[in-house]
């Protein structure tokens, strides 16, 4: 699959209700999400399989990539479109070999430009930098600066995603610096938010991202 990060990269919440999760993810796609990453850090193996199995056809219907976070076995079982791993999750070259050259491999590089360079050389198709701002999705251990994106845009070829605390008011600086897309988790899938509200929230972010710099 030819892959280009462009705009809203949606990262699923730790939600147990599969039917509700599907509604929210489809709403975010209808609002403009161009990539979906399935990430559920509290689900057991059976629930992860059930949820990912339900989300994959939704993404295929809307012709956008479906990325699995961390779990190579789940990726292989579903023949998903890609796998996303952390920068400390092992051999990137082995991960790329394991998923196949025509599949997407993304790597979280936090604030480490050198790790991102290594990821590109090892076969990553995109990298993610962040968090740039505090986020409720997970504890923020790293604080990234926009300069990372500028260096990446000037020196490297694969796309990069800015993740962590991105809002419609602050995203312009990160797009201008060189981010190809922006990752949203809790900012998009906030607890208690309806599917329609998720769709409208996605639209707000996508429209803000598309504004002239």
PDB file of C-alpha atoms in Angstrom:
ATOM      1  CA  UNK A   1       0.000   0.000   0.000  1.00  0.00           C
ATOM      2  CA  UNK A   2       1.349   3.413  -0.947  1.00  0.00           C
ATOM      3  CA  UNK A   3       1.157   5.529   2.188  1.00  0.00           C
ATOM      4  CA  UNK A   4       1.293   9.244   2.793  1.00  0.00           C
ATOM      5  CA  UNK A   5       0.487  10.857   6.132  1.00  0.00           C
ATOM      6  CA  UNK A   6      -1.816  13.753   5.403  1.00  0.00           C
ATOM      7  CA  UNK A   7      -3.773  15.415   8.180  1.00  0.00           C
ATOM      8  CA  UNK A   8      -5.714  13.647  10.900  1.00  0.00           C
ATOM      9  CA  UNK A   9      -4.212  10.409  12.216  1.00  0.00           C
ATOM     10  CA  UNK A  10      -6.780   8.969  14.660  1.00  0.00           C
ATOM     11  CA  UNK A  11      -5.633   6.821  17.609  1.00  0.00           C
ATOM     12  CA  UNK A  12      -8.369   4.788  19.277  1.00  0.00           C
ATOM     13  CA  UNK A  13      -9.212   5.072  22.998  1.00  0.00           C
ATOM     14  CA  UNK A  14      -9.118   2.336  25.668  1.00  0.00           C
ATOM     15  CA  UNK A  15     -12.810   1.559  25.248  1.00  0.00           C
ATOM     16  CA  UNK A  16     -14.368  -1.808  26.110  1.00  0.00           C
ATOM     17  CA  UNK A  17     -17.625  -1.327  24.190  1.00  0.00           C
ATOM     18  CA  UNK A  18     -16.788  -2.528  20.675  1.00  0.00           C
ATOM     19  CA  UNK A  19     -19.995  -1.312  19.056  1.00  0.00           C
ATOM     20  CA  UNK A  20     -19.494   2.187  20.472  1.00  0.00           C
ATOM     21  CA  UNK A  21     -15.850   2.139  19.451  1.00  0.00           C
ATOM     22  CA  UNK A  22     -16.825   1.340  15.880  1.00  0.00           C
ATOM     23  CA  UNK A  23     -19.366   4.160  15.831  1.00  0.00           C
ATOM     24  CA  UNK A  24     -16.827   6.659  17.100  1.00  0.00           C
ATOM     25  CA  UNK A  25     -14.088   5.569  14.715  1.00  0.00           C
ATOM     26  CA  UNK A  26     -16.386   5.686  11.701  1.00  0.00           C
ATOM     27  CA  UNK A  27     -17.560   9.123  12.814  1.00  0.00           C
ATOM     28  CA  UNK A  28     -13.964  10.333  12.933  1.00  0.00           C
ATOM     29  CA  UNK A  29     -13.396   9.004   9.408  1.00  0.00           C
ATOM     30  CA  UNK A  30     -16.506  10.791   8.181  1.00  0.00           C
ATOM     31  CA  UNK A  31     -15.104  13.908   9.850  1.00  0.00           C
ATOM     32  CA  UNK A  32     -11.894  13.640   7.868  1.00  0.00           C
ATOM     33  CA  UNK A  33      -9.507  11.177   9.560  1.00  0.00           C
ATOM     34  CA  UNK A  34      -7.145   9.749   6.945  1.00  0.00           C
ATOM     35  CA  UNK A  35      -5.536   7.004   9.069  1.00  0.00           C
ATOM     36  CA  UNK A  36      -6.781   4.940  12.034  1.00  0.00           C
ATOM     37  CA  UNK A  37      -4.462   3.309  14.551  1.00  0.00           C
ATOM     38  CA  UNK A  38      -5.993   0.688  16.826  1.00  0.00           C
ATOM     39  CA  UNK A  39      -4.468   1.133  20.282  1.00  0.00           C
ATOM     40  CA  UNK A  40      -6.008  -0.353  23.422  1.00  0.00           C
ATOM     41  CA  UNK A  41      -3.536  -0.768  26.269  1.00  0.00           C
ATOM     42  CA  UNK A  42      -5.991  -2.314  28.738  1.00  0.00           C
ATOM     43  CA  UNK A  43      -7.836  -4.855  26.560  1.00  0.00           C
ATOM     44  CA  UNK A  44      -7.107  -8.559  26.766  1.00  0.00           C
ATOM     45  CA  UNK A  45      -6.150 -10.575  23.695  1.00  0.00           C
ATOM     46  CA  UNK A  46      -9.716 -11.649  22.898  1.00  0.00           C
ATOM     47  CA  UNK A  47     -11.095  -8.113  23.089  1.00  0.00           C
ATOM     48  CA  UNK A  48      -8.246  -6.706  20.989  1.00  0.00           C
ATOM     49  CA  UNK A  49      -8.955  -9.280  18.304  1.00  0.00           C
ATOM     50  CA  UNK A  50     -12.705  -8.610  18.368  1.00  0.00           C
ATOM     51  CA  UNK A  51     -12.287  -4.838  18.204  1.00  0.00           C
ATOM     52  CA  UNK A  52      -9.630  -4.835  15.511  1.00  0.00           C
ATOM     53  CA  UNK A  53     -11.664  -7.332  13.473  1.00  0.00           C
ATOM     54  CA  UNK A  54     -14.645  -4.987  13.658  1.00  0.00           C
ATOM     55  CA  UNK A  55     -12.672  -1.851  12.791  1.00  0.00           C
ATOM     56  CA  UNK A  56     -10.743  -3.253   9.836  1.00  0.00           C
ATOM     57  CA  UNK A  57     -13.722  -3.504   7.440  1.00  0.00           C
ATOM     58  CA  UNK A  58     -14.819   0.016   8.372  1.00  0.00           C
ATOM     59  CA  UNK A  59     -11.438   1.375   7.338  1.00  0.00           C
ATOM     60  CA  UNK A  60     -11.427  -0.758   4.196  1.00  0.00           C
ATOM     61  CA  UNK A  61     -14.884   0.524   3.287  1.00  0.00           C
ATOM     62  CA  UNK A  62     -13.641   4.100   3.553  1.00  0.00           C
ATOM     63  CA  UNK A  63     -10.329   3.213   1.867  1.00  0.00           C
ATOM     64  CA  UNK A  64      -8.028   4.455   4.611  1.00  0.00           C
ATOM     65  CA  UNK A  65      -5.136   2.572   6.264  1.00  0.00           C
ATOM     66  CA  UNK A  66      -5.786   0.568   9.425  1.00  0.00           C
ATOM     67  CA  UNK A  67      -2.708   0.406  11.665  1.00  0.00           C
ATOM     68  CA  UNK A  68      -2.213  -1.939  14.634  1.00  0.00           C
ATOM     69  CA  UNK A  69      -0.309  -0.598  17.638  1.00  0.00           C
ATOM     70  CA  UNK A  70       2.425  -2.926  18.967  1.00  0.00           C
ATOM     71  CA  UNK A  71       0.842  -6.357  18.405  1.00  0.00           C
ATOM     72  CA  UNK A  72       2.492  -8.071  15.438  1.00  0.00           C
ATOM     73  CA  UNK A  73       0.456 -11.224  16.029  1.00  0.00           C
ATOM     74  CA  UNK A  74      -2.777  -9.262  15.715  1.00  0.00           C
ATOM     75  CA  UNK A  75      -1.509  -7.497  12.601  1.00  0.00           C
ATOM     76  CA  UNK A  76      -0.672 -10.837  10.988  1.00  0.00           C
ATOM     77  CA  UNK A  77      -3.952 -12.483  12.008  1.00  0.00           C
ATOM     78  CA  UNK A  78      -5.982  -9.732  10.346  1.00  0.00           C
ATOM     79  CA  UNK A  79      -3.635  -8.834   7.493  1.00  0.00           C
ATOM     80  CA  UNK A  80      -3.969  -5.200   8.564  1.00  0.00           C
ATOM     81  CA  UNK A  81      -2.454  -2.353   6.578  1.00  0.00           C
ATOM     82  CA  UNK A  82       0.312  -1.494   9.002  1.00  0.00           C
ATOM     83  CA  UNK A  83       1.989  -1.788  12.381  1.00  0.00           C
ATOM     84  CA  UNK A  84       3.082   0.991  14.730  1.00  0.00           C
ATOM     85  CA  UNK A  85       5.790   0.340  17.310  1.00  0.00           C
ATOM     86  CA  UNK A  86       7.625   2.331  19.943  1.00  0.00           C
ATOM     87  CA  UNK A  87      11.215   3.338  19.494  1.00  0.00           C
ATOM     88  CA  UNK A  88      12.191   0.961  22.302  1.00  0.00           C
ATOM     89  CA  UNK A  89      10.114  -1.998  21.094  1.00  0.00           C
ATOM     90  CA  UNK A  90      12.885  -3.973  19.446  1.00  0.00           C
ATOM     91  CA  UNK A  91      14.504  -4.420  16.056  1.00  0.00           C
ATOM     92  CA  UNK A  92      12.838  -2.123  13.513  1.00  0.00           C
ATOM     93  CA  UNK A  93      14.366  -3.975  10.552  1.00  0.00           C
ATOM     94  CA  UNK A  94      12.966  -7.248  11.897  1.00  0.00           C
ATOM     95  CA  UNK A  95       9.556  -5.648  12.364  1.00  0.00           C
ATOM     96  CA  UNK A  96       9.561  -4.431   8.758  1.00  0.00           C
ATOM     97  CA  UNK A  97      10.598  -7.852   7.534  1.00  0.00           C
ATOM     98  CA  UNK A  98       7.884  -9.427   9.671  1.00  0.00           C
ATOM     99  CA  UNK A  99       5.066  -7.340   8.224  1.00  0.00           C
ATOM    100  CA  UNK A 100       6.285  -7.317   4.621  1.00  0.00           C
ATOM    101  CA  UNK A 101       7.665  -4.603   2.385  1.00  0.00           C
ATOM    102  CA  UNK A 102       4.261  -3.592   1.043  1.00  0.00           C
ATOM    103  CA  UNK A 103       2.818  -2.926   4.499  1.00  0.00           C
ATOM    104  CA  UNK A 104       3.162   0.255   6.575  1.00  0.00           C
ATOM    105  CA  UNK A 105       5.555   0.511   9.508  1.00  0.00           C
ATOM    106  CA  UNK A 106       5.395   3.505  11.838  1.00  0.00           C
ATOM    107  CA  UNK A 107       7.767   4.207  14.719  1.00  0.00           C
ATOM    108  CA  UNK A 108       7.352   6.504  17.733  1.00  0.00           C
ATOM    109  CA  UNK A 109      10.590   8.434  18.205  1.00  0.00           C
ATOM    110  CA  UNK A 110       9.487  10.819  20.986  1.00  0.00           C
ATOM    111  CA  UNK A 111      12.105  13.599  21.027  1.00  0.00           C
ATOM    112  CA  UNK A 112      15.030  11.626  19.592  1.00  0.00           C
ATOM    113  CA  UNK A 113      15.967  12.749  16.084  1.00  0.00           C
ATOM    114  CA  UNK A 114      18.743  10.151  16.000  1.00  0.00           C
ATOM    115  CA  UNK A 115      16.229   7.364  16.656  1.00  0.00           C
ATOM    116  CA  UNK A 116      14.100   8.638  13.809  1.00  0.00           C
ATOM    117  CA  UNK A 117      17.096   8.568  11.464  1.00  0.00           C
ATOM    118  CA  UNK A 118      17.724   4.963  12.450  1.00  0.00           C
ATOM    119  CA  UNK A 119      14.052   4.132  11.960  1.00  0.00           C
ATOM    120  CA  UNK A 120      14.056   5.491   8.423  1.00  0.00           C
ATOM    121  CA  UNK A 121      17.205   3.564   7.537  1.00  0.00           C
ATOM    122  CA  UNK A 122      15.693   0.398   9.020  1.00  0.00           C
ATOM    123  CA  UNK A 123      12.638   0.618   6.799  1.00  0.00           C
ATOM    124  CA  UNK A 124      10.052   2.716   8.649  1.00  0.00           C
ATOM    125  CA  UNK A 125       7.448   4.323   6.408  1.00  0.00           C
ATOM    126  CA  UNK A 126       6.756   7.188   8.814  1.00  0.00           C
ATOM    127  CA  UNK A 127       7.844   8.366  12.255  1.00  0.00           C
ATOM    128  CA  UNK A 128       5.986  10.099  15.069  1.00  0.00           C
ATOM    129  CA  UNK A 129       7.406  12.819  17.288  1.00  0.00           C
ATOM    130  CA  UNK A 130       5.893  14.003  20.573  1.00  0.00           C
ATOM    131  CA  UNK A 131       4.360  14.724  22.901  1.00  0.00           C
ATOM    132  CA  UNK A 132       4.569  18.412  22.090  1.00  0.00           C
ATOM    133  CA  UNK A 133       2.088  19.369  24.808  1.00  0.00           C
ATOM    134  CA  UNK A 134       0.628  17.585  27.854  1.00  0.00           C
ATOM    135  CA  UNK A 135      -1.857  14.873  26.903  1.00  0.00           C
ATOM    136  CA  UNK A 136      -4.356  12.759  28.834  1.00  0.00           C
ATOM    137  CA  UNK A 137      -3.852   9.704  26.601  1.00  0.00           C
ATOM    138  CA  UNK A 138      -0.773   8.627  28.549  1.00  0.00           C
ATOM    139  CA  UNK A 139       1.794  10.016  30.943  1.00  0.00           C
ATOM    140  CA  UNK A 140       4.005  12.500  29.107  1.00  0.00           C
ATOM    141  CA  UNK A 141       7.627  11.488  29.562  1.00  0.00           C
ATOM    142  CA  UNK A 142       8.991  13.493  26.652  1.00  0.00           C
ATOM    143  CA  UNK A 143       8.549  17.094  25.548  1.00  0.00           C
ATOM    144  CA  UNK A 144       9.300  17.680  21.882  1.00  0.00           C
ATOM    145  CA  UNK A 145      10.051  20.981  20.164  1.00  0.00           C
ATOM    146  CA  UNK A 146       8.914  22.119  16.696  1.00  0.00           C
ATOM    147  CA  UNK A 147      12.566  22.234  15.592  1.00  0.00           C
ATOM    148  CA  UNK A 148      12.473  18.444  15.385  1.00  0.00           C
ATOM    149  CA  UNK A 149       9.930  18.689  12.589  1.00  0.00           C
ATOM    150  CA  UNK A 150      11.913  21.340  10.742  1.00  0.00           C
ATOM    151  CA  UNK A 151      15.091  19.248  10.840  1.00  0.00           C
ATOM    152  CA  UNK A 152      13.145  16.227   9.670  1.00  0.00           C
ATOM    153  CA  UNK A 153      11.560  18.054   6.757  1.00  0.00           C
ATOM    154  CA  UNK A 154      14.950  19.349   5.602  1.00  0.00           C
ATOM    155  CA  UNK A 155      16.973  16.169   6.005  1.00  0.00           C
ATOM    156  CA  UNK A 156      14.701  13.142   5.603  1.00  0.00           C
ATOM    157  CA  UNK A 157      12.210  11.758   3.113  1.00  0.00           C
ATOM    158  CA  UNK A 158       9.550   9.757   4.943  1.00  0.00           C
ATOM    159  CA  UNK A 159       6.649  11.643   6.564  1.00  0.00           C
ATOM    160  CA  UNK A 160       6.389  12.501  10.245  1.00  0.00           C
ATOM    161  CA  UNK A 161       3.409  12.870  12.562  1.00  0.00           C
ATOM    162  CA  UNK A 162       3.168  15.329  15.461  1.00  0.00           C
ATOM    163  CA  UNK A 163       1.466  13.746  18.473  1.00  0.00           C
ATOM    164  CA  UNK A 164       0.470  14.930  21.926  1.00  0.00           C
ATOM    165  CA  UNK A 165      -1.666  17.867  23.001  1.00  0.00           C
ATOM    166  CA  UNK A 166      -2.311  19.194  19.485  1.00  0.00           C
ATOM    167  CA  UNK A 167      -5.257  21.627  19.296  1.00  0.00           C
ATOM    168  CA  UNK A 168      -6.828  23.677  16.479  1.00  0.00           C
ATOM    169  CA  UNK A 169      -5.195  26.759  18.033  1.00  0.00           C
ATOM    170  CA  UNK A 170      -1.622  25.468  18.222  1.00  0.00           C
ATOM    171  CA  UNK A 171      -1.376  23.120  15.249  1.00  0.00           C
ATOM    172  CA  UNK A 172      -0.368  25.737  12.667  1.00  0.00           C
ATOM    173  CA  UNK A 173       3.153  25.951  14.081  1.00  0.00           C
ATOM    174  CA  UNK A 174       3.646  22.205  13.688  1.00  0.00           C
ATOM    175  CA  UNK A 175       2.308  22.076  10.178  1.00  0.00           C
ATOM    176  CA  UNK A 176       4.545  25.026   9.254  1.00  0.00           C
ATOM    177  CA  UNK A 177       7.524  23.282  10.850  1.00  0.00           C
ATOM    178  CA  UNK A 178       7.085  20.241   8.660  1.00  0.00           C
ATOM    179  CA  UNK A 179       4.610  17.745  10.132  1.00  0.00           C
ATOM    180  CA  UNK A 180       2.750  15.821   7.458  1.00  0.00           C
ATOM    181  CA  UNK A 181      -0.002  14.867   9.856  1.00  0.00           C
ATOM    182  CA  UNK A 182      -1.153  15.122  13.455  1.00  0.00           C
ATOM    183  CA  UNK A 183      -2.153  12.367  15.852  1.00  0.00           C
ATOM    184  CA  UNK A 184      -5.242  12.653  18.031  1.00  0.00           C
ATOM    185  CA  UNK A 185      -6.391  10.327  20.770  1.00  0.00           C
ATOM    186  CA  UNK A 186      -8.292  11.716  23.744  1.00  0.00           C
ATOM    187  CA  UNK A 187      -8.719  15.104  22.054  1.00  0.00           C
ATOM    188  CA  UNK A 188     -10.896  13.334  19.502  1.00  0.00           C
ATOM    189  CA  UNK A 189     -12.400  10.416  21.428  1.00  0.00           C
ATOM    190  CA  UNK A 190     -13.146  12.121  24.745  1.00  0.00           C
ATOM    191  CA  UNK A 191     -15.172  10.054  27.255  1.00  0.00           C
ATOM    192  CA  UNK A 192     -18.894  10.653  26.913  1.00  0.00           C
ATOM    193  CA  UNK A 193     -18.643  12.230  23.488  1.00  0.00           C
ATOM    194  CA  UNK A 194     -21.275  11.038  20.998  1.00  0.00           C
ATOM    195  CA  UNK A 195     -20.447   9.790  17.512  1.00  0.00           C
ATOM    196  CA  UNK A 196     -21.858  12.989  16.031  1.00  0.00           C
ATOM    197  CA  UNK A 197     -19.707  15.067  18.366  1.00  0.00           C
ATOM    198  CA  UNK A 198     -16.641  13.048  17.353  1.00  0.00           C
ATOM    199  CA  UNK A 199     -17.431  13.715  13.710  1.00  0.00           C
ATOM    200  CA  UNK A 200     -17.804  17.437  14.288  1.00  0.00           C
ATOM    201  CA  UNK A 201     -14.645  17.581  16.404  1.00  0.00           C
ATOM    202  CA  UNK A 202     -12.713  15.829  13.630  1.00  0.00           C
ATOM    203  CA  UNK A 203     -14.018  18.366  11.121  1.00  0.00           C
ATOM    204  CA  UNK A 204     -12.823  21.250  13.293  1.00  0.00           C
ATOM    205  CA  UNK A 205      -9.316  19.827  13.455  1.00  0.00           C
ATOM    206  CA  UNK A 206      -9.167  18.989   9.757  1.00  0.00           C
ATOM    207  CA  UNK A 207     -10.383  22.441   8.768  1.00  0.00           C
ATOM    208  CA  UNK A 208      -7.840  24.086  11.088  1.00  0.00           C
ATOM    209  CA  UNK A 209      -5.056  21.960   9.613  1.00  0.00           C
ATOM    210  CA  UNK A 210      -6.046  22.988   6.081  1.00  0.00           C
ATOM    211  CA  UNK A 211      -5.928  26.740   6.757  1.00  0.00           C
ATOM    212  CA  UNK A 212      -3.284  28.671   4.817  1.00  0.00           C
ATOM    213  CA  UNK A 213      -0.142  29.172   6.876  1.00  0.00           C
TER     214      UNK A 213
END
